[in-house]
C-alpha cells in the first residue's frame, strides 16, 4: 500500500509542502518533480518526524 504527502497532511496536521521537503532531505535519489508515493517505511519516517 502506498501513501501520498497529501494523505499524511491531514493525518499529521502539517502541510504537504513540509512533508515533501523532509522527503527530499531523506530520499535525495527521488526523481525531481516525480509524484511521491510512499511505502510503509517512508510513511513511518514522516509520521515519526511530524507526530506530536
mmCIF entry with sequence, helices, sheets and N, C-alpha, C, O atoms, coordinates in Angstrom:
data_MODEL
# 
_entry.id   MODEL 
# 
_entity.id                         1 
_entity.type                       polymer 
_entity.pdbx_number_of_molecules   1 
# 
_entity_poly.entity_id                      1 
_entity_poly.type                           'polypeptide(L)' 
_entity_poly.nstd_linkage                   no 
_entity_poly.nstd_monomer                   no 
_entity_poly.pdbx_seq_one_letter_code       
;(UNK)(UNK)(UNK)(UNK)(UNK)(UNK)(UNK)(UNK)(UNK)(UNK)(UNK)(UNK)(UNK)(UNK)(UNK)(UNK)
(UNK)(UNK)(UNK)(UNK)(UNK)(UNK)(UNK)(UNK)(UNK)(UNK)(UNK)(UNK)(UNK)(UNK)(UNK)(UNK)
(UNK)(UNK)(UNK)(UNK)(UNK)(UNK)(UNK)(UNK)(UNK)(UNK)(UNK)(UNK)(UNK)(UNK)(UNK)(UNK)
(UNK)(UNK)(UNK)(UNK)
;
_entity_poly.pdbx_seq_one_letter_code_can   XXXXXXXXXXXXXXXXXXXXXXXXXXXXXXXXXXXXXXXXXXXXXXXXXXXX 
_entity_poly.pdbx_strand_id                 A 
# 
loop_
_entity_poly_seq.entity_id 
_entity_poly_seq.num 
_entity_poly_seq.mon_id 
_entity_poly_seq.hetero 
1 1  UNK n 
1 2  UNK n 
1 3  UNK n 
1 4  UNK n 
1 5  UNK n 
1 6  UNK n 
1 7  UNK n 
1 8  UNK n 
1 9  UNK n 
1 10 UNK n 
1 11 UNK n 
1 12 UNK n 
1 13 UNK n 
1 14 UNK n 
1 15 UNK n 
1 16 UNK n 
1 17 UNK n 
1 18 UNK n 
1 19 UNK n 
1 20 UNK n 
1 21 UNK n 
1 22 UNK n 
1 23 UNK n 
1 24 UNK n 
1 25 UNK n 
1 26 UNK n 
1 27 UNK n 
1 28 UNK n 
1 29 UNK n 
1 30 UNK n 
1 31 UNK n 
1 32 UNK n 
1 33 UNK n 
1 34 UNK n 
1 35 UNK n 
1 36 UNK n 
1 37 UNK n 
1 38 UNK n 
1 39 UNK n 
1 40 UNK n 
1 41 UNK n 
1 42 UNK n 
1 43 UNK n 
1 44 UNK n 
1 45 UNK n 
1 46 UNK n 
1 47 UNK n 
1 48 UNK n 
1 49 UNK n 
1 50 UNK n 
1 51 UNK n 
1 52 UNK n 
# 
_struct_asym.id          A 
_struct_asym.entity_id   1 
# 
loop_
_struct_conf.conf_type_id 
_struct_conf.id 
_struct_conf.pdbx_PDB_helix_id 
_struct_conf.beg_label_comp_id 
_struct_conf.beg_label_asym_id 
_struct_conf.beg_label_seq_id 
_struct_conf.pdbx_beg_PDB_ins_code 
_struct_conf.end_label_comp_id 
_struct_conf.end_label_asym_id 
_struct_conf.end_label_seq_id 
_struct_conf.pdbx_end_PDB_ins_code 
_struct_conf.beg_auth_comp_id 
_struct_conf.beg_auth_asym_id 
_struct_conf.beg_auth_seq_id 
_struct_conf.end_auth_comp_id 
_struct_conf.end_auth_asym_id 
_struct_conf.end_auth_seq_id 
_struct_conf.pdbx_PDB_helix_class 
_struct_conf.details 
_struct_conf.pdbx_PDB_helix_length 
HELX_P HELX_P1 AA1 UNK A 5  ? UNK A 12 ? UNK A 5  UNK A 12 1 ? 8  
HELX_P HELX_P2 AA2 UNK A 16 ? UNK A 26 ? UNK A 16 UNK A 26 1 ? 11 
HELX_P HELX_P3 AA3 UNK A 40 ? UNK A 50 ? UNK A 40 UNK A 50 1 ? 11 
# 
_struct_conf_type.id          HELX_P 
_struct_conf_type.criteria    ? 
_struct_conf_type.reference   ? 
# 
loop_
_atom_site.group_PDB 
_atom_site.id 
_atom_site.type_symbol 
_atom_site.label_atom_id 
_atom_site.label_alt_id 
_atom_site.label_comp_id 
_atom_site.label_asym_id 
_atom_site.label_entity_id 
_atom_site.label_seq_id 
_atom_site.pdbx_PDB_ins_code 
_atom_site.Cartn_x 
_atom_site.Cartn_y 
_atom_site.Cartn_z 
_atom_site.occupancy 
_atom_site.B_iso_or_equiv 
_atom_site.pdbx_formal_charge 
_atom_site.auth_seq_id 
_atom_site.auth_comp_id 
_atom_site.auth_asym_id 
_atom_site.auth_atom_id 
_atom_site.pdbx_PDB_model_num 
ATOM 1   N N  . UNK A 1 1  ? 0.841  -1.180 0.000   1.00 0.00 ? 1  UNK A N  1 
ATOM 2   C CA . UNK A 1 1  ? 0.000  0.000  0.000   1.00 0.00 ? 1  UNK A CA 1 
ATOM 3   C C  . UNK A 1 1  ? 0.888  1.246  0.000   1.00 0.00 ? 1  UNK A C  1 
ATOM 4   O O  . UNK A 1 1  ? 1.929  1.274  0.657   1.00 0.00 ? 1  UNK A O  1 
ATOM 5   N N  . UNK A 1 2  ? 0.475  2.258  -0.732  1.00 0.00 ? 2  UNK A N  1 
ATOM 6   C CA . UNK A 1 2  ? 1.236  3.498  -0.766  1.00 0.00 ? 2  UNK A CA 1 
ATOM 7   C C  . UNK A 1 2  ? 0.414  4.639  -0.189  1.00 0.00 ? 2  UNK A C  1 
ATOM 8   O O  . UNK A 1 2  ? -0.816 4.597  -0.152  1.00 0.00 ? 2  UNK A O  1 
ATOM 9   N N  . UNK A 1 3  ? 1.130  5.652  0.257   1.00 0.00 ? 3  UNK A N  1 
ATOM 10  C CA . UNK A 1 3  ? 0.539  6.838  0.859   1.00 0.00 ? 3  UNK A CA 1 
ATOM 11  C C  . UNK A 1 3  ? 1.142  8.050  0.177   1.00 0.00 ? 3  UNK A C  1 
ATOM 12  O O  . UNK A 1 3  ? 2.292  8.004  -0.261  1.00 0.00 ? 3  UNK A O  1 
ATOM 13  N N  . UNK A 1 4  ? 0.395  9.123  0.081   1.00 0.00 ? 4  UNK A N  1 
ATOM 14  C CA . UNK A 1 4  ? 0.915  10.354 -0.509  1.00 0.00 ? 4  UNK A CA 1 
ATOM 15  C C  . UNK A 1 4  ? 1.112  11.412 0.572   1.00 0.00 ? 4  UNK A C  1 
ATOM 16  O O  . UNK A 1 4  ? 0.504  11.325 1.638   1.00 0.00 ? 4  UNK A O  1 
ATOM 17  N N  . UNK A 1 5  ? 1.960  12.413 0.307   1.00 0.00 ? 5  UNK A N  1 
ATOM 18  C CA . UNK A 1 5  ? 2.104  13.512 1.256   1.00 0.00 ? 5  UNK A CA 1 
ATOM 19  C C  . UNK A 1 5  ? 0.769  14.196 1.562   1.00 0.00 ? 5  UNK A C  1 
ATOM 20  O O  . UNK A 1 5  ? 0.555  14.649 2.687   1.00 0.00 ? 5  UNK A O  1 
ATOM 21  N N  . UNK A 1 6  ? -0.114 14.275 0.593   1.00 0.00 ? 6  UNK A N  1 
ATOM 22  C CA . UNK A 1 6  ? -1.421 14.907 0.806   1.00 0.00 ? 6  UNK A CA 1 
ATOM 23  C C  . UNK A 1 6  ? -2.245 14.130 1.829   1.00 0.00 ? 6  UNK A C  1 
ATOM 24  O O  . UNK A 1 6  ? -2.929 14.724 2.663   1.00 0.00 ? 6  UNK A O  1 
ATOM 25  N N  . UNK A 1 7  ? -2.180 12.809 1.764   1.00 0.00 ? 7  UNK A N  1 
ATOM 26  C CA . UNK A 1 7  ? -2.904 11.990 2.736   1.00 0.00 ? 7  UNK A CA 1 
ATOM 27  C C  . UNK A 1 7  ? -2.328 12.162 4.143   1.00 0.00 ? 7  UNK A C  1 
ATOM 28  O O  . UNK A 1 7  ? -3.075 12.220 5.119   1.00 0.00 ? 7  UNK A O  1 
ATOM 29  N N  . UNK A 1 8  ? -1.011 12.242 4.242   1.00 0.00 ? 8  UNK A N  1 
ATOM 30  C CA . UNK A 1 8  ? -0.373 12.429 5.543   1.00 0.00 ? 8  UNK A CA 1 
ATOM 31  C C  . UNK A 1 8  ? -0.599 13.831 6.087   1.00 0.00 ? 8  UNK A C  1 
ATOM 32  O O  . UNK A 1 8  ? -0.604 14.034 7.301   1.00 0.00 ? 8  UNK A O  1 
ATOM 33  N N  . UNK A 1 9  ? -0.781 14.786 5.208   1.00 0.00 ? 9  UNK A N  1 
ATOM 34  C CA . UNK A 1 9  ? -1.028 16.170 5.606   1.00 0.00 ? 9  UNK A CA 1 
ATOM 35  C C  . UNK A 1 9  ? -2.216 16.252 6.572   1.00 0.00 ? 9  UNK A C  1 
ATOM 36  O O  . UNK A 1 9  ? -2.127 16.902 7.614   1.00 0.00 ? 9  UNK A O  1 
ATOM 37  N N  . UNK A 1 10 ? -3.290 15.614 6.233   1.00 0.00 ? 10 UNK A N  1 
ATOM 38  C CA . UNK A 1 10 ? -4.485 15.652 7.078   1.00 0.00 ? 10 UNK A CA 1 
ATOM 39  C C  . UNK A 1 10 ? -4.263 14.895 8.386   1.00 0.00 ? 10 UNK A C  1 
ATOM 40  O O  . UNK A 1 10 ? -4.689 15.335 9.454   1.00 0.00 ? 10 UNK A O  1 
ATOM 41  N N  . UNK A 1 11 ? -3.602 13.772 8.284   1.00 0.00 ? 11 UNK A N  1 
ATOM 42  C CA . UNK A 1 11 ? -3.358 12.944 9.464   1.00 0.00 ? 11 UNK A CA 1 
ATOM 43  C C  . UNK A 1 11 ? -2.453 13.652 10.475  1.00 0.00 ? 11 UNK A C  1 
ATOM 44  O O  . UNK A 1 11 ? -2.669 13.553 11.682  1.00 0.00 ? 11 UNK A O  1 
ATOM 45  N N  . UNK A 1 12 ? -1.442 14.364 9.978   1.00 0.00 ? 12 UNK A N  1 
ATOM 46  C CA . UNK A 1 12 ? -0.415 14.936 10.850  1.00 0.00 ? 12 UNK A CA 1 
ATOM 47  C C  . UNK A 1 12 ? -0.593 16.426 11.101  1.00 0.00 ? 12 UNK A C  1 
ATOM 48  O O  . UNK A 1 12 ? 0.174  17.020 11.858  1.00 0.00 ? 12 UNK A O  1 
ATOM 49  N N  . UNK A 1 13 ? -1.587 17.032 10.481  1.00 0.00 ? 13 UNK A N  1 
ATOM 50  C CA . UNK A 1 13 ? -1.845 18.456 10.648  1.00 0.00 ? 13 UNK A CA 1 
ATOM 51  C C  . UNK A 1 13 ? -0.616 19.300 10.324  1.00 0.00 ? 13 UNK A C  1 
ATOM 52  O O  . UNK A 1 13 ? -0.242 20.203 11.072  1.00 0.00 ? 13 UNK A O  1 
ATOM 53  N N  . UNK A 1 14 ? -0.003 18.982 9.193   1.00 0.00 ? 14 UNK A N  1 
ATOM 54  C CA . UNK A 1 14 ? 1.128  19.755 8.674   1.00 0.00 ? 14 UNK A CA 1 
ATOM 55  C C  . UNK A 1 14 ? 0.983  19.820 7.170   1.00 0.00 ? 14 UNK A C  1 
ATOM 56  O O  . UNK A 1 14 ? 0.250  19.022 6.586   1.00 0.00 ? 14 UNK A O  1 
ATOM 57  N N  . UNK A 1 15 ? 1.659  20.743 6.540   1.00 0.00 ? 15 UNK A N  1 
ATOM 58  C CA . UNK A 1 15 ? 1.471  20.923 5.104   1.00 0.00 ? 15 UNK A CA 1 
ATOM 59  C C  . UNK A 1 15 ? 2.183  19.841 4.294   1.00 0.00 ? 15 UNK A C  1 
ATOM 60  O O  . UNK A 1 15 ? 3.225  19.324 4.694   1.00 0.00 ? 15 UNK A O  1 
ATOM 61  N N  . UNK A 1 16 ? 1.599  19.518 3.158   1.00 0.00 ? 16 UNK A N  1 
ATOM 62  C CA . UNK A 1 16 ? 2.222  18.563 2.243   1.00 0.00 ? 16 UNK A CA 1 
ATOM 63  C C  . UNK A 1 16 ? 3.564  19.106 1.769   1.00 0.00 ? 16 UNK A C  1 
ATOM 64  O O  . UNK A 1 16 ? 4.485  18.334 1.506   1.00 0.00 ? 16 UNK A O  1 
ATOM 65  N N  . UNK A 1 17 ? 3.683  20.418 1.659   1.00 0.00 ? 17 UNK A N  1 
ATOM 66  C CA . UNK A 1 17 ? 4.939  21.046 1.254   1.00 0.00 ? 17 UNK A CA 1 
ATOM 67  C C  . UNK A 1 17 ? 6.050  20.731 2.262   1.00 0.00 ? 17 UNK A C  1 
ATOM 68  O O  . UNK A 1 17 ? 7.175  20.417 1.871   1.00 0.00 ? 17 UNK A O  1 
ATOM 69  N N  . UNK A 1 18 ? 5.735  20.816 3.550   1.00 0.00 ? 18 UNK A N  1 
ATOM 70  C CA . UNK A 1 18 ? 6.717  20.486 4.593   1.00 0.00 ? 18 UNK A CA 1 
ATOM 71  C C  . UNK A 1 18 ? 7.080  19.004 4.548   1.00 0.00 ? 18 UNK A C  1 
ATOM 72  O O  . UNK A 1 18 ? 8.239  18.633 4.735   1.00 0.00 ? 18 UNK A O  1 
ATOM 73  N N  . UNK A 1 19 ? 6.104  18.183 4.303   1.00 0.00 ? 19 UNK A N  1 
ATOM 74  C CA . UNK A 1 19 ? 6.352  16.742 4.200   1.00 0.00 ? 19 UNK A CA 1 
ATOM 75  C C  . UNK A 1 19 ? 7.265  16.449 3.019   1.00 0.00 ? 19 UNK A C  1 
ATOM 76  O O  . UNK A 1 19 ? 8.216  15.678 3.147   1.00 0.00 ? 19 UNK A O  1 
ATOM 77  N N  . UNK A 1 20 ? 6.987  17.055 1.874   1.00 0.00 ? 20 UNK A N  1 
ATOM 78  C CA . UNK A 1 20 ? 7.835  16.834 0.697   1.00 0.00 ? 20 UNK A CA 1 
ATOM 79  C C  . UNK A 1 20 ? 9.259  17.337 0.932   1.00 0.00 ? 20 UNK A C  1 
ATOM 80  O O  . UNK A 1 20 ? 10.213 16.715 0.464   1.00 0.00 ? 20 UNK A O  1 
ATOM 81  N N  . UNK A 1 21 ? 9.418  18.443 1.644   1.00 0.00 ? 21 UNK A N  1 
ATOM 82  C CA . UNK A 1 21 ? 10.760 18.962 1.954   1.00 0.00 ? 21 UNK A CA 1 
ATOM 83  C C  . UNK A 1 21 ? 11.540 17.937 2.779   1.00 0.00 ? 21 UNK A C  1 
ATOM 84  O O  . UNK A 1 21 ? 12.713 17.680 2.506   1.00 0.00 ? 21 UNK A O  1 
ATOM 85  N N  . UNK A 1 22 ? 10.890 17.358 3.781   1.00 0.00 ? 22 UNK A N  1 
ATOM 86  C CA . UNK A 1 22 ? 11.533 16.317 4.574   1.00 0.00 ? 22 UNK A CA 1 
ATOM 87  C C  . UNK A 1 22 ? 11.905 15.123 3.691   1.00 0.00 ? 22 UNK A C  1 
ATOM 88  O O  . UNK A 1 22 ? 13.008 14.588 3.795   1.00 0.00 ? 22 UNK A O  1 
ATOM 89  N N  . UNK A 1 23 ? 10.987 14.716 2.833   1.00 0.00 ? 23 UNK A N  1 
ATOM 90  C CA . UNK A 1 23 ? 11.243 13.570 1.963   1.00 0.00 ? 23 UNK A CA 1 
ATOM 91  C C  . UNK A 1 23 ? 12.424 13.825 1.033   1.00 0.00 ? 23 UNK A C  1 
ATOM 92  O O  . UNK A 1 23 ? 13.220 12.920 0.784   1.00 0.00 ? 23 UNK A O  1 
ATOM 93  N N  . UNK A 1 24 ? 12.546 15.040 0.521   1.00 0.00 ? 24 UNK A N  1 
ATOM 94  C CA . UNK A 1 24 ? 13.688 15.359 -0.352  1.00 0.00 ? 24 UNK A CA 1 
ATOM 95  C C  . UNK A 1 24 ? 15.003 15.254 0.415   1.00 0.00 ? 24 UNK A C  1 
ATOM 96  O O  . UNK A 1 24 ? 16.011 14.826 -0.148  1.00 0.00 ? 24 UNK A O  1 
ATOM 97  N N  . UNK A 1 25 ? 15.007 15.643 1.699   1.00 0.00 ? 25 UNK A N  1 
ATOM 98  C CA . UNK A 1 25 ? 16.210 15.511 2.527   1.00 0.00 ? 25 UNK A CA 1 
ATOM 99  C C  . UNK A 1 25 ? 16.542 14.041 2.796   1.00 0.00 ? 25 UNK A C  1 
ATOM 100 O O  . UNK A 1 25 ? 17.698 13.626 2.709   1.00 0.00 ? 25 UNK A O  1 
ATOM 101 N N  . UNK A 1 26 ? 15.515 13.272 3.121   1.00 0.00 ? 26 UNK A N  1 
ATOM 102 C CA . UNK A 1 26 ? 15.708 11.864 3.476   1.00 0.00 ? 26 UNK A CA 1 
ATOM 103 C C  . UNK A 1 26 ? 15.978 10.966 2.263   1.00 0.00 ? 26 UNK A C  1 
ATOM 104 O O  . UNK A 1 26 ? 16.695 9.971  2.370   1.00 0.00 ? 26 UNK A O  1 
ATOM 105 N N  . UNK A 1 27 ? 15.409 11.319 1.128   1.00 0.00 ? 27 UNK A N  1 
ATOM 106 C CA . UNK A 1 27 ? 15.498 10.469 -0.073  1.00 0.00 ? 27 UNK A CA 1 
ATOM 107 C C  . UNK A 1 27 ? 15.933 11.302 -1.278  1.00 0.00 ? 27 UNK A C  1 
ATOM 108 O O  . UNK A 1 27 ? 15.143 11.514 -2.198  1.00 0.00 ? 27 UNK A O  1 
ATOM 109 N N  . UNK A 1 28 ? 17.190 11.779 -1.281  1.00 0.00 ? 28 UNK A N  1 
ATOM 110 C CA . UNK A 1 28 ? 17.645 12.647 -2.370  1.00 0.00 ? 28 UNK A CA 1 
ATOM 111 C C  . UNK A 1 28 ? 17.687 11.961 -3.738  1.00 0.00 ? 28 UNK A C  1 
ATOM 112 O O  . UNK A 1 28 ? 17.770 12.628 -4.769  1.00 0.00 ? 28 UNK A O  1 
ATOM 113 N N  . UNK A 1 29 ? 17.630 10.640 -3.740  1.00 0.00 ? 29 UNK A N  1 
ATOM 114 C CA . UNK A 1 29 ? 17.656 9.907  -5.010  1.00 0.00 ? 29 UNK A CA 1 
ATOM 115 C C  . UNK A 1 29 ? 16.319 9.949  -5.745  1.00 0.00 ? 29 UNK A C  1 
ATOM 116 O O  . UNK A 1 29 ? 16.239 9.553  -6.908  1.00 0.00 ? 29 UNK A O  1 
ATOM 117 N N  . UNK A 1 30 ? 15.267 10.429 -5.072  1.00 0.00 ? 30 UNK A N  1 
ATOM 118 C CA . UNK A 1 30 ? 13.941 10.508 -5.705  1.00 0.00 ? 30 UNK A CA 1 
ATOM 119 C C  . UNK A 1 30 ? 13.997 11.476 -6.883  1.00 0.00 ? 30 UNK A C  1 
ATOM 120 O O  . UNK A 1 30 ? 14.561 12.565 -6.776  1.00 0.00 ? 30 UNK A O  1 
ATOM 121 N N  . UNK A 1 31 ? 13.420 11.078 -7.986  1.00 0.00 ? 31 UNK A N  1 
ATOM 122 C CA . UNK A 1 31 ? 13.442 11.894 -9.206  1.00 0.00 ? 31 UNK A CA 1 
ATOM 123 C C  . UNK A 1 31 ? 12.739 13.233 -8.976  1.00 0.00 ? 31 UNK A C  1 
ATOM 124 O O  . UNK A 1 31 ? 11.598 13.275 -8.516  1.00 0.00 ? 31 UNK A O  1 
ATOM 125 N N  . UNK A 1 32 ? 13.428 14.318 -9.299  1.00 0.00 ? 32 UNK A N  1 
ATOM 126 C CA . UNK A 1 32 ? 12.872 15.658 -9.120  1.00 0.00 ? 32 UNK A CA 1 
ATOM 127 C C  . UNK A 1 32 ? 11.583 15.807 -9.928  1.00 0.00 ? 32 UNK A C  1 
ATOM 128 O O  . UNK A 1 32 ? 11.545 15.494 -11.118 1.00 0.00 ? 32 UNK A O  1 
ATOM 129 N N  . UNK A 1 33 ? 10.543 16.283 -9.277  1.00 0.00 ? 33 UNK A N  1 
ATOM 130 C CA . UNK A 1 33 ? 9.267  16.512 -9.945  1.00 0.00 ? 33 UNK A CA 1 
ATOM 131 C C  . UNK A 1 33 ? 8.363  15.292 -10.039 1.00 0.00 ? 33 UNK A C  1 
ATOM 132 O O  . UNK A 1 33 ? 7.213  15.400 -10.464 1.00 0.00 ? 33 UNK A O  1 
ATOM 133 N N  . UNK A 1 34 ? 8.878  14.138 -9.646  1.00 0.00 ? 34 UNK A N  1 
ATOM 134 C CA . UNK A 1 34 ? 8.066  12.919 -9.708  1.00 0.00 ? 34 UNK A CA 1 
ATOM 135 C C  . UNK A 1 34 ? 7.105  12.864 -8.519  1.00 0.00 ? 34 UNK A C  1 
ATOM 136 O O  . UNK A 1 34 ? 7.386  13.417 -7.456  1.00 0.00 ? 34 UNK A O  1 
ATOM 137 N N  . UNK A 1 35 ? 6.001  12.210 -8.708  1.00 0.00 ? 35 UNK A N  1 
ATOM 138 C CA . UNK A 1 35 ? 4.987  12.062 -7.655  1.00 0.00 ? 35 UNK A CA 1 
ATOM 139 C C  . UNK A 1 35 ? 5.552  11.218 -6.515  1.00 0.00 ? 35 UNK A C  1 
ATOM 140 O O  . UNK A 1 35 ? 6.218  10.208 -6.742  1.00 0.00 ? 35 UNK A O  1 
ATOM 141 N N  . UNK A 1 36 ? 5.277  11.647 -5.297  1.00 0.00 ? 36 UNK A N  1 
ATOM 142 C CA . UNK A 1 36 ? 5.659  10.881 -4.116  1.00 0.00 ? 36 UNK A CA 1 
ATOM 143 C C  . UNK A 1 36 ? 4.563  9.873  -3.801  1.00 0.00 ? 36 UNK A C  1 
ATOM 144 O O  . UNK A 1 36 ? 3.429  10.251 -3.504  1.00 0.00 ? 36 UNK A O  1 
ATOM 145 N N  . UNK A 1 37 ? 4.900  8.609  -3.864  1.00 0.00 ? 37 UNK A N  1 
ATOM 146 C CA . UNK A 1 37 ? 4.033  7.528  -3.415  1.00 0.00 ? 37 UNK A CA 1 
ATOM 147 C C  . UNK A 1 37 ? 4.849  6.746  -2.405  1.00 0.00 ? 37 UNK A C  1 
ATOM 148 O O  . UNK A 1 37 ? 5.734  5.972  -2.771  1.00 0.00 ? 37 UNK A O  1 
ATOM 149 N N  . UNK A 1 38 ? 4.546  6.954  -1.132  1.00 0.00 ? 38 UNK A N  1 
ATOM 150 C CA . UNK A 1 38 ? 5.375  6.454  -0.050  1.00 0.00 ? 38 UNK A CA 1 
ATOM 151 C C  . UNK A 1 38 ? 5.022  5.029  0.334   1.00 0.00 ? 38 UNK A C  1 
ATOM 152 O O  . UNK A 1 38 ? 3.851  4.669  0.456   1.00 0.00 ? 38 UNK A O  1 
ATOM 153 N N  . UNK A 1 39 ? 6.065  4.224  0.522   1.00 0.00 ? 39 UNK A N  1 
ATOM 154 C CA . UNK A 1 39 ? 5.822  2.891  1.064   1.00 0.00 ? 39 UNK A CA 1 
ATOM 155 C C  . UNK A 1 39 ? 5.667  3.023  2.584   1.00 0.00 ? 39 UNK A C  1 
ATOM 156 O O  . UNK A 1 39 ? 5.783  4.120  3.131   1.00 0.00 ? 39 UNK A O  1 
ATOM 157 N N  . UNK A 1 40 ? 5.409  1.921  3.247   1.00 0.00 ? 40 UNK A N  1 
ATOM 158 C CA . UNK A 1 40 ? 5.160  1.963  4.687   1.00 0.00 ? 40 UNK A CA 1 
ATOM 159 C C  . UNK A 1 40 ? 6.348  2.519  5.468   1.00 0.00 ? 40 UNK A C  1 
ATOM 160 O O  . UNK A 1 40 ? 6.162  3.275  6.422   1.00 0.00 ? 40 UNK A O  1 
ATOM 161 N N  . UNK A 1 41 ? 7.557  2.154  5.073   1.00 0.00 ? 41 UNK A N  1 
ATOM 162 C CA . UNK A 1 41 ? 8.751  2.633  5.773   1.00 0.00 ? 41 UNK A CA 1 
ATOM 163 C C  . UNK A 1 41 ? 8.912  4.144  5.626   1.00 0.00 ? 41 UNK A C  1 
ATOM 164 O O  . UNK A 1 41 ? 9.226  4.832  6.598   1.00 0.00 ? 41 UNK A O  1 
ATOM 165 N N  . UNK A 1 42 ? 8.701  4.657  4.428   1.00 0.00 ? 42 UNK A N  1 
ATOM 166 C CA . UNK A 1 42 ? 8.807  6.099  4.200   1.00 0.00 ? 42 UNK A CA 1 
ATOM 167 C C  . UNK A 1 42 ? 7.725  6.845  4.978   1.00 0.00 ? 42 UNK A C  1 
ATOM 168 O O  . UNK A 1 42 ? 8.001  7.889  5.570   1.00 0.00 ? 42 UNK A O  1 
ATOM 169 N N  . UNK A 1 43 ? 6.514  6.331  4.983   1.00 0.00 ? 43 UNK A N  1 
ATOM 170 C CA . UNK A 1 43 ? 5.428  6.966  5.727   1.00 0.00 ? 43 UNK A CA 1 
ATOM 171 C C  . UNK A 1 43 ? 5.739  6.986  7.221   1.00 0.00 ? 43 UNK A C  1 
ATOM 172 O O  . UNK A 1 43 ? 5.409  7.953  7.908   1.00 0.00 ? 43 UNK A O  1 
ATOM 173 N N  . UNK A 1 44 ? 6.361  5.939  7.725   1.00 0.00 ? 44 UNK A N  1 
ATOM 174 C CA . UNK A 1 44 ? 6.734  5.885  9.134   1.00 0.00 ? 44 UNK A CA 1 
ATOM 175 C C  . UNK A 1 44 ? 7.763  6.958  9.469   1.00 0.00 ? 44 UNK A C  1 
ATOM 176 O O  . UNK A 1 44 ? 7.689  7.568  10.536  1.00 0.00 ? 44 UNK A O  1 
ATOM 177 N N  . UNK A 1 45 ? 8.722  7.200  8.576   1.00 0.00 ? 45 UNK A N  1 
ATOM 178 C CA . UNK A 1 45 ? 9.717  8.256  8.784   1.00 0.00 ? 45 UNK A CA 1 
ATOM 179 C C  . UNK A 1 45 ? 9.015  9.603  8.910   1.00 0.00 ? 45 UNK A C  1 
ATOM 180 O O  . UNK A 1 45 ? 9.332  10.386 9.806   1.00 0.00 ? 45 UNK A O  1 
ATOM 181 N N  . UNK A 1 46 ? 8.071  9.875  8.026   1.00 0.00 ? 46 UNK A N  1 
ATOM 182 C CA . UNK A 1 46 ? 7.331  11.145 8.057   1.00 0.00 ? 46 UNK A CA 1 
ATOM 183 C C  . UNK A 1 46 ? 6.505  11.246 9.333   1.00 0.00 ? 46 UNK A C  1 
ATOM 184 O O  . UNK A 1 46 ? 6.511  12.284 9.993   1.00 0.00 ? 46 UNK A O  1 
ATOM 185 N N  . UNK A 1 47 ? 5.808  10.196 9.679   1.00 0.00 ? 47 UNK A N  1 
ATOM 186 C CA . UNK A 1 47 ? 4.964  10.209 10.876  1.00 0.00 ? 47 UNK A CA 1 
ATOM 187 C C  . UNK A 1 47 ? 5.798  10.433 12.135  1.00 0.00 ? 47 UNK A C  1 
ATOM 188 O O  . UNK A 1 47 ? 5.379  11.158 13.038  1.00 0.00 ? 47 UNK A O  1 
ATOM 189 N N  . UNK A 1 48 ? 6.966  9.819  12.197  1.00 0.00 ? 48 UNK A N  1 
ATOM 190 C CA . UNK A 1 48 ? 7.831  9.997  13.368  1.00 0.00 ? 48 UNK A CA 1 
ATOM 191 C C  . UNK A 1 48 ? 8.312  11.424 13.492  1.00 0.00 ? 48 UNK A C  1 
ATOM 192 O O  . UNK A 1 48 ? 8.428  11.947 14.601  1.00 0.00 ? 48 UNK A O  1 
ATOM 193 N N  . UNK A 1 49 ? 8.588  12.052 12.386  1.00 0.00 ? 49 UNK A N  1 
ATOM 194 C CA . UNK A 1 49 ? 9.095  13.428 12.399  1.00 0.00 ? 49 UNK A CA 1 
ATOM 195 C C  . UNK A 1 49 ? 8.008  14.453 12.769  1.00 0.00 ? 49 UNK A C  1 
ATOM 196 O O  . UNK A 1 49 ? 8.282  15.413 13.489  1.00 0.00 ? 49 UNK A O  1 
ATOM 197 N N  . UNK A 1 50 ? 6.808  14.252 12.288  1.00 0.00 ? 50 UNK A N  1 
ATOM 198 C CA . UNK A 1 50 ? 5.763  15.257 12.456  1.00 0.00 ? 50 UNK A CA 1 
ATOM 199 C C  . UNK A 1 50 ? 4.708  14.936 13.503  1.00 0.00 ? 50 UNK A C  1 
ATOM 200 O O  . UNK A 1 50 ? 3.832  15.764 13.754  1.00 0.00 ? 50 UNK A O  1 
ATOM 201 N N  . UNK A 1 51 ? 4.763  13.771 14.117  1.00 0.00 ? 51 UNK A N  1 
ATOM 202 C CA . UNK A 1 51 ? 3.751  13.458 15.130  1.00 0.00 ? 51 UNK A CA 1 
ATOM 203 C C  . UNK A 1 51 ? 4.058  14.200 16.425  1.00 0.00 ? 51 UNK A C  1 
ATOM 204 O O  . UNK A 1 51 ? 5.207  14.542 16.705  1.00 0.00 ? 51 UNK A O  1 
ATOM 205 N N  . UNK A 1 52 ? 3.030  14.437 17.196  1.00 0.00 ? 52 UNK A N  1 
ATOM 206 C CA . UNK A 1 52 ? 3.197  15.185 18.450  1.00 0.00 ? 52 UNK A CA 1 
ATOM 207 C C  . UNK A 1 52 ? 3.857  14.345 19.514  1.00 0.00 ? 52 UNK A C  1 
ATOM 208 O O  . UNK A 1 52 ? 4.073  14.818 20.629  1.00 0.00 ? 52 UNK A O  1 
# 
